[in-house]
Structure formats: C-alpha cells, structure tokens
XYZ file of C-alpha atoms in Angstrom:
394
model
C 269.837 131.879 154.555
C 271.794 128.881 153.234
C 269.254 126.448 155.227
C 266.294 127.717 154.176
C 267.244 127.779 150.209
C 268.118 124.247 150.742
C 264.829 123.862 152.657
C 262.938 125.109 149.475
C 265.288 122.789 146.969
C 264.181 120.107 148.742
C 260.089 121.301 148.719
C 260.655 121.959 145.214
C 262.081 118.768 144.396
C 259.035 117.157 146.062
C 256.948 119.053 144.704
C 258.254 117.896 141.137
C 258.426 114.182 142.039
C 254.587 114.519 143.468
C 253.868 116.256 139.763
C 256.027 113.782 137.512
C 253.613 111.171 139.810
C 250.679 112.406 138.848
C 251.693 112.939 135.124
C 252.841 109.179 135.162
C 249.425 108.227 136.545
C 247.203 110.507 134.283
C 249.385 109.368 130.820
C 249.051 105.326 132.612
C 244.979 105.918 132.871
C 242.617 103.511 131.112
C 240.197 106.363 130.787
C 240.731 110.127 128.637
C 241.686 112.781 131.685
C 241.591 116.045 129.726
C 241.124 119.655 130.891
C 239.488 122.844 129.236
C 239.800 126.270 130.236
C 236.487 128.327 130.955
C 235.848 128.544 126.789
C 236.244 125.066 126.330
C 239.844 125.364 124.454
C 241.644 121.730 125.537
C 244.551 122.544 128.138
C 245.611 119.018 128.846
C 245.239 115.835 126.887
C 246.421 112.258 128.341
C 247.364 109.286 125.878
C 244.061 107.296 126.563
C 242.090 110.774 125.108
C 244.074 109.869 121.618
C 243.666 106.283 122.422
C 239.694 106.741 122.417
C 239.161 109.938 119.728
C 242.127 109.501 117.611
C 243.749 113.049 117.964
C 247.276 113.702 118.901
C 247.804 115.917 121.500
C 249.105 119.030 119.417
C 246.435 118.807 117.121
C 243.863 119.556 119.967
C 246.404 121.922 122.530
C 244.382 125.602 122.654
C 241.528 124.313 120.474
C 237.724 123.850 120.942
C 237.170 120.043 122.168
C 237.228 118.198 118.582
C 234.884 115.622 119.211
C 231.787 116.929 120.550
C 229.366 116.350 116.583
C 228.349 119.544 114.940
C 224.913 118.803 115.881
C 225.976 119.003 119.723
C 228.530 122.332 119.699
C 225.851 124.564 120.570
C 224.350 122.220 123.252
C 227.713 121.285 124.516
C 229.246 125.087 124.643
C 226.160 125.923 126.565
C 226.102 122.937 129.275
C 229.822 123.939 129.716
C 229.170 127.903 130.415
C 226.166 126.864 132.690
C 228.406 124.500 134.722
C 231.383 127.460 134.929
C 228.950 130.201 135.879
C 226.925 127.543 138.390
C 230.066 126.367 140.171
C 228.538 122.985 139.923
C 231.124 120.506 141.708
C 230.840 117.157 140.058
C 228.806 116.141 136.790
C 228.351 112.907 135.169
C 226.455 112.092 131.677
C 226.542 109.601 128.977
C 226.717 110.888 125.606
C 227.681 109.896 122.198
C 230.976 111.957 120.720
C 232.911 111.729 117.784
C 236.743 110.459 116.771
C 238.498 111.813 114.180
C 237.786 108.881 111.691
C 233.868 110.169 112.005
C 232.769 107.552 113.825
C 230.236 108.069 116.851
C 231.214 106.510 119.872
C 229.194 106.242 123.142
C 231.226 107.901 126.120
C 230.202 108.121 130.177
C 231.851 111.854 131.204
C 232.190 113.053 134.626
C 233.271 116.794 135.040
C 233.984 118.292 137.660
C 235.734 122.057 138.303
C 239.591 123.132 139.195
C 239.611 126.573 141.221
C 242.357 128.451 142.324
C 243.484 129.689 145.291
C 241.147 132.229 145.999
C 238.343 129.771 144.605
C 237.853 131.185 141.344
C 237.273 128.547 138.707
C 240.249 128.122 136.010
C 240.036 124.333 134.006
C 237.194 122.229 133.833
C 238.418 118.494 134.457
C 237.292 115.610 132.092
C 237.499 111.540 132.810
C 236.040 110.040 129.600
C 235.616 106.220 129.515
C 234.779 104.702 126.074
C 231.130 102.777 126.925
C 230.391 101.870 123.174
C 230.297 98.231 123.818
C 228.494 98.204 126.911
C 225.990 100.918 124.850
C 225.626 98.417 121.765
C 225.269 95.059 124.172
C 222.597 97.386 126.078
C 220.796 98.364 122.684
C 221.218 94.252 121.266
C 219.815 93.259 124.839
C 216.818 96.064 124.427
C 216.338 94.930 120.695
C 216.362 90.909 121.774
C 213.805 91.781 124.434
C 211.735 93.310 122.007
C 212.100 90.621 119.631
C 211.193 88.364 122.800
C 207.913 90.510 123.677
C 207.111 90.056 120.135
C 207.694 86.357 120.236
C 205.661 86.059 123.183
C 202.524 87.723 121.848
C 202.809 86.288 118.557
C 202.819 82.786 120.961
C 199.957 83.817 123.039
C 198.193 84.656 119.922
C 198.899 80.809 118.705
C 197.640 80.095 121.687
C 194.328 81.834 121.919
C 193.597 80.664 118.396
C 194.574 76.750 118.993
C 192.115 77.085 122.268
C 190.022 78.275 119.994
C 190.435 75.867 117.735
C 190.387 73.353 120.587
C 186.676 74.452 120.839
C 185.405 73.929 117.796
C 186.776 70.478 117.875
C 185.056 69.944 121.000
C 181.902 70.929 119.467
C 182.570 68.724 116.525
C 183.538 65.384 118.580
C 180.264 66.455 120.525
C 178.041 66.712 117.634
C 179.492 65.835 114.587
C 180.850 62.332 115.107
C 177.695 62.057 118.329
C 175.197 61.565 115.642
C 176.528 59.045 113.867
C 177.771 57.295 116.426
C 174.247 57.546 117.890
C 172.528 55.913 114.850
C 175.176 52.861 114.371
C 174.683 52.134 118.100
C 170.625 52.543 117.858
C 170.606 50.557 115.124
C 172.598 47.757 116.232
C 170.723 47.516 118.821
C 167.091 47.623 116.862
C 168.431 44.723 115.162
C 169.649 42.816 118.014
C 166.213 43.477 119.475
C 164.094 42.804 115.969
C 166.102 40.375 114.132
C 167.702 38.441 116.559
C 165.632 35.244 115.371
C 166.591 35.969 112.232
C 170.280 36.051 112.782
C 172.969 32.935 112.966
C 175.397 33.010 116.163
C 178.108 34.405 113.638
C 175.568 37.362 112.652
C 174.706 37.750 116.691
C 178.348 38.480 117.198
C 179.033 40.748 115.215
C 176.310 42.764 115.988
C 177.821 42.581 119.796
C 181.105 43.636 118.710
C 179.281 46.528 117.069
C 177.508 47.524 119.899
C 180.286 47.161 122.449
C 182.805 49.725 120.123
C 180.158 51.584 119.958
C 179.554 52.031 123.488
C 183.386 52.368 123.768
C 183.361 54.545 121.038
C 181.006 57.101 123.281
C 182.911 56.585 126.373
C 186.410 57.315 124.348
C 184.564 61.107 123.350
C 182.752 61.702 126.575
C 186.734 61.420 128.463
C 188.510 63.184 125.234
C 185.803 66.346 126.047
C 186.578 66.129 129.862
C 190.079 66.322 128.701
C 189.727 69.637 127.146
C 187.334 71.048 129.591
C 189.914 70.452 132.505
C 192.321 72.151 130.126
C 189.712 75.109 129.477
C 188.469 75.363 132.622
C 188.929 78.655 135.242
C 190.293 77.597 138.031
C 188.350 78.728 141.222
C 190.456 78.209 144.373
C 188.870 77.303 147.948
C 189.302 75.288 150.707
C 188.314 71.806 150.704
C 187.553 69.212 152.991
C 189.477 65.822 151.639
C 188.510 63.541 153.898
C 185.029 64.150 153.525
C 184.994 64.037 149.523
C 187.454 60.734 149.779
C 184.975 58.559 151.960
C 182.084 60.165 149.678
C 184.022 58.954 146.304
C 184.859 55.610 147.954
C 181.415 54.632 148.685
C 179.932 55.927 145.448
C 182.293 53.835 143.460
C 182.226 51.141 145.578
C 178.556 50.822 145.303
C 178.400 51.640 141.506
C 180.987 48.612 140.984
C 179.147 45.732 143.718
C 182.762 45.756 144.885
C 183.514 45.337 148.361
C 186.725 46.984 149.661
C 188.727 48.662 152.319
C 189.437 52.195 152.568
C 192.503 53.219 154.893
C 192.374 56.981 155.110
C 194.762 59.152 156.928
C 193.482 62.610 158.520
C 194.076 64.416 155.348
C 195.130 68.547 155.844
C 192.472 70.818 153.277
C 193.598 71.495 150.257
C 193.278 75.063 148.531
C 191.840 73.535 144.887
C 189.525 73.905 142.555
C 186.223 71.889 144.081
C 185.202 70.297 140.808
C 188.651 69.436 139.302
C 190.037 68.101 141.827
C 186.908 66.288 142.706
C 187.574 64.737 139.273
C 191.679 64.039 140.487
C 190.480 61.826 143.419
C 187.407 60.269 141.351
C 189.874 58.803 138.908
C 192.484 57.871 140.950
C 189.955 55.709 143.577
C 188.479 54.819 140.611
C 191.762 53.476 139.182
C 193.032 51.482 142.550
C 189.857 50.009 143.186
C 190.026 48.747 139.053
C 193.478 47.499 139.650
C 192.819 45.350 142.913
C 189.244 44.324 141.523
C 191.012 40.692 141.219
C 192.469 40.452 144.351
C 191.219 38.584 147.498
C 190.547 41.957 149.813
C 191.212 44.697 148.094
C 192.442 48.083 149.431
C 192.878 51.327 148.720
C 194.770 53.820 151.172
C 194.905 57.829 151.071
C 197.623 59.501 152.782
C 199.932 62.672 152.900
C 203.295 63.691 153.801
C 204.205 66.967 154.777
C 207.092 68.834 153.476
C 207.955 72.622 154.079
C 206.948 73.459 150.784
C 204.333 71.698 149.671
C 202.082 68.099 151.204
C 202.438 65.332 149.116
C 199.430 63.028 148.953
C 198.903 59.606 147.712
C 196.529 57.141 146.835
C 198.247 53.266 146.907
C 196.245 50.155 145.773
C 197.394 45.945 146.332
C 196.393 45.799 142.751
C 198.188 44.049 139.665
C 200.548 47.023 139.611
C 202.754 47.308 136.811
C 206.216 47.505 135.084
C 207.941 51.556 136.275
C 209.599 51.071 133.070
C 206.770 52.131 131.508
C 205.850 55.037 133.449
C 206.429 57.311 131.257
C 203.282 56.349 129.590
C 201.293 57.118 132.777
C 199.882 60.378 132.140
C 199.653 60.422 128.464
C 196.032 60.824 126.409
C 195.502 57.273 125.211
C 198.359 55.176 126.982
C 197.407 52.236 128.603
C 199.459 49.482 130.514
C 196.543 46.614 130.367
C 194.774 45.210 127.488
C 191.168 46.378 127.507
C 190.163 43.005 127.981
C 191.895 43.257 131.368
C 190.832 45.911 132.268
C 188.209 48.533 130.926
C 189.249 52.296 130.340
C 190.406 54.915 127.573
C 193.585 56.066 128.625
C 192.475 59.300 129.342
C 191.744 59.498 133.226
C 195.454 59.750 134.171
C 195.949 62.719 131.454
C 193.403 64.314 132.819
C 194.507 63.802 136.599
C 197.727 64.961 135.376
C 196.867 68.349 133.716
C 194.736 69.077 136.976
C 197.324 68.884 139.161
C 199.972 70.756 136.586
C 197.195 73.645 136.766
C 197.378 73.780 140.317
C 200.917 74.371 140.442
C 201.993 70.668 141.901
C 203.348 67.495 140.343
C 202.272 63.536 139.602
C 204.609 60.359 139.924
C 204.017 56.999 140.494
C 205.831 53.833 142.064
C 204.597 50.377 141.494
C 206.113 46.783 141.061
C 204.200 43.709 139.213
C 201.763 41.958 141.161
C 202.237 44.212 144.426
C 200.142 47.396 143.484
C 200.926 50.846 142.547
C 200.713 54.269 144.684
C 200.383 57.537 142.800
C 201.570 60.718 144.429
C 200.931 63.979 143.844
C 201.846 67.554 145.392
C 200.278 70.154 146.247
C 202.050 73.792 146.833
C 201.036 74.813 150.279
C 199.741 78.165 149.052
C 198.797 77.750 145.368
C 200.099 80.267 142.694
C 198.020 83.045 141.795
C 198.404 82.824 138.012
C 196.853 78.933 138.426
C 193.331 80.808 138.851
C 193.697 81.488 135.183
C 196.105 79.806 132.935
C 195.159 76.636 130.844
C 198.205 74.600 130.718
C-alpha cells in the first residue's frame, strides 16, 4: 500500500511539473491562447491576450469574449455554436476585433475543440496573433497598386494622345512646311534657269546655296517622317532571308553611288523581323559603311554574326574614316552627326532610325570604331522575338 501511494506522489508530482510547463509556455506565448466554454464565457486568458486587447484577466474570467464589435456578437455567437454542435476540429479566419481602448485591430484566429474523455466537447481553444500591421502594409500595398494602375493608364493615355499628336505633326511637316519648301526650291530654280544671264557670280551663288538647303531641307523631312513611321509602325514578324536582302542592298547602293566595292558576307542565320523595317536597318547601315570608306583606296564592307545562347549578334564593319568612341553616345540620336556635311552628306537621322528598329524588335545597337581604321556596328537580335514587339511603338 505504502509503494503504490508513493507511486501516485510521484505521478502526481509529474503530472504538476508537466502542467506548471505548459502554464509557463502558454503565459511565455507571443500569440493570445484563450479558452471558452460551449457559450462562449472566457475560461482561460494568457498574458499576450491582455498584451493584444487590453483586458486583465479578471475582468474577462466567466464573461462573454469582450472584443468581438457589437456589430459581430450575433455573427460570432453563431459561428461558435455551429463549430460546437459540428465538432469541427481545427478552424482558422482573419477577422478584425476590438481592444478595450475601442480600437479595431486585425487578428488571424485558429480554433480548434477540447473534448473530454468520453469525447464530448468542453472549451473551445483560441491562438490569436495580432496581424494589424501586416493587414495595413497589405491594404498600403493594394492602395499603391491602385495608385500604380492609375498611373499607368493615365501614362498610356499621354501616350496615345502624344502619338496622336505625333501624327498630326507628321501631316504638318508633310504638307504644311512641303509647300513652301516646294515653291522656294521651284523658284530658285526658275531663276537659275531664266535669269541666269542676268545674274553676277555673287547672285549665281546664292541662288545655289538656296537650292542646295533646299534640297537638304526636303531630304531632312522625308528622314524626320521615316523616323516616326518606324516608331508608328505594326510590327509584322516573319522569317527572312539576310543574305539574300544584303547582296540585293549592296548592289543597289553600289550602283546608285558609281562606287565600286567589296562585300565580305558571312552565311548569315534568318532572322524573325519585320521585312520592311529591317530592310530599312541594313539599307542604312550599308549605306553608312560604304559613305564612310567612299575615300579610301578599296573599300569594304563586311556582314557577319556571332552566335550566343540567347540571342545572334550581327554586324556590319567598314575600313572607313571611323571615328572618335568618345562620342558614341551621339550615335543613335535624331540629328547627331560626327562629320561635317561637307564631309560627308546625311541628316543624322538614319542611325535613330536603325536604332528604334532594332529597340522594337527586342535587341540592342553598339558600335566600336577608332580614327582612320573604320567602324563596325553591332546589333542583336533575340533568338525568338518577344510577342509584345508585334505591337508596341517604343
């Protein structure tokens, strides 16, 4: 008899140190552990419950939970019975409750049931964890991304209306300043043809000068509207044959010019382009090396590639005049130029437009060139081009 009462002290006095273990850990918790009986009225309450509502433990022993809002007592009575009578094991929600200053705080609850021994249910078991700040970040991030759609239509609206506006100006530079531009040159020329008799060398010249602004003056609007019609333009995607189109550009220019030159041209891979823009990348590129070894003793243009595992790289190198790469970021700018025009003829546009071609194909321009030993302009191409390029003007 004597063993087995000391056999039960020492259950006992596990049983207690297991208990005071579990009381140590439940008062130690971040996070409100409460539990109600099967009306609701608090049976436990653990220091992080006063922590997060702001009522002492006697003020809430035997009483309806505090700080469920008015508005909710009804709902919250009723999820409560339902999860009692259902036997429901495990429950988790986030809802806003109340503290005892009035404030609304947002909580994540997880309830689950306590049963006895013969499985009947007795407490309902609460962890509460105080979520307010993750809640308001959540609602600032949901407000800023709203305040970011917004942003982003207002944009696209900017956009739309400066295309728009891109138009008109097209259709201005194309008529508007066309006419007159039309008559000075027509009748600069009349009196170069008429009066030329007439006229002292000073006179002559300055009619020249007028007629060769003019002329510059058209060429200047004719590459500022290809500018914006590259811009405007829908890109159509398909595969084309660069080889082909290089030898075909070569020889047209080469004939246009009376220029002699040699064309070394690697066995180019298809690109998957738009046929007519990038028709118009090669055109001024060729264009450009043959210009910039016009003065040399054989000039030569070679068209190559280089593979990478993303994208091919192709390039078009001259033995031209070159230029200064301190300057290069003036390359592919409307209206930059690295020669005088009396060097060498152009606008300053060709490179822009080169550029914003190959930007709208999803790829990338550079250049390397030293003075005197020609230049080589690279540009790459994604091996499968990006879907939204079909339609965006960049």
């Amino acid at each position: 008899m004597g063993e087995e009462l000391e056999r039960l002290r020492e259950e006992l006095a596990r049983v207690r140190e297991h208990r005071d273990a579990l009381v140590r850990l439940i008062d130690a918790s971040p996070v409100a552990i409460l539990t109600l009986d099967t009306q609701g009225n608090v049976r436990t309450w653990n220091p992080a419950a006063t922590r997060i509502f702001g009522w002492e433990k006697d003020e809430v022993m035997g009483k309806r939970a505090p700080f469920v809002p008015e508005d909710r007592a009804a709902e919250h009575q009723a999820h409560h019975s339902t999860q009692v009578a259902s036997g429901a094991p495990l429950q988790e929600l986030e809802v806003r409750r109340a503290r005892k200053d009035g404030r609304l705080i947002d909580v994540s609850v997880t309830t689950s049931l306590l049963r006895d021994g013969e499985g009947k249910v007795v407490d309902l078991i609460g962890i509460i964890a105080d979520i307010t700040q993750r809640k308001e970040a959540e609602r600032a991030l949901h407000e800023l991304n709203a305040t970011l759609e917004q942003k982003v239509e207002e944009r696209t609206l900017e956009l739309r209306e400066a295309i728009a506006d891109m138009e008109s100006f097209s259709y201005s530079v194309s008529h508007d300043l066309r006419s007159p531009l039309r008559a000075i040159d027509g009748f600069a020329r009349a009196l170069q043809e008429d009066y030329e008799d007439k006229l002292d060398e000073d006179g002559l010249h300055f009619l020249g000068v007028i007629v060769r602004n003019a002329s510059r003056m058209g060429t200047l609007i004719d590459d500022l509207l290809e500018f914006s019609r590259t811009t405007r333009k829908e890109i159509q995607l398909s595969e084309l044959d660069l080889n082909s189109l290089v030898r075909e550009i070569f020889e047209d220019l080469c004939e246009q010019n009376r220029q002699e030159a040699e064309l070394v041209l690697a066995d180019l891979p298809p690109a998957r382009v738009d046929p007519s823009l990038f028709r118009q990348v090669l055109v001024n590129l060729i264009s450009n090396a043959l210009k910039y070894s016009s003065k040399t003793e054989t000039p030569r243009v070679e068209v190559g590639f280089k593979e990478e595992p993303d994208r091919i790289v192709y390039h078009v190198a001259d033995n031209g005049v070159g230029f200064d790469l301190k300057f290069a970021d003036k390359l592919f700018g409307v209206f930059q130029r690295l020669h005088r025009a009396d060097e060498f003829e152009g606008t300053g546009v060709g490179l822009a437009i080169v550029a914003r071609i190959i930007k709208r194909h999803g790829g990338e321009i550079w250049a390397d060139a030293e003075p005197g030993r020609g230049a080589t302009f690279f540009f790459a191409l994604p091996r499968q081009s990006p879907e939204s390029a079909s339609s965006s003007p960049a």
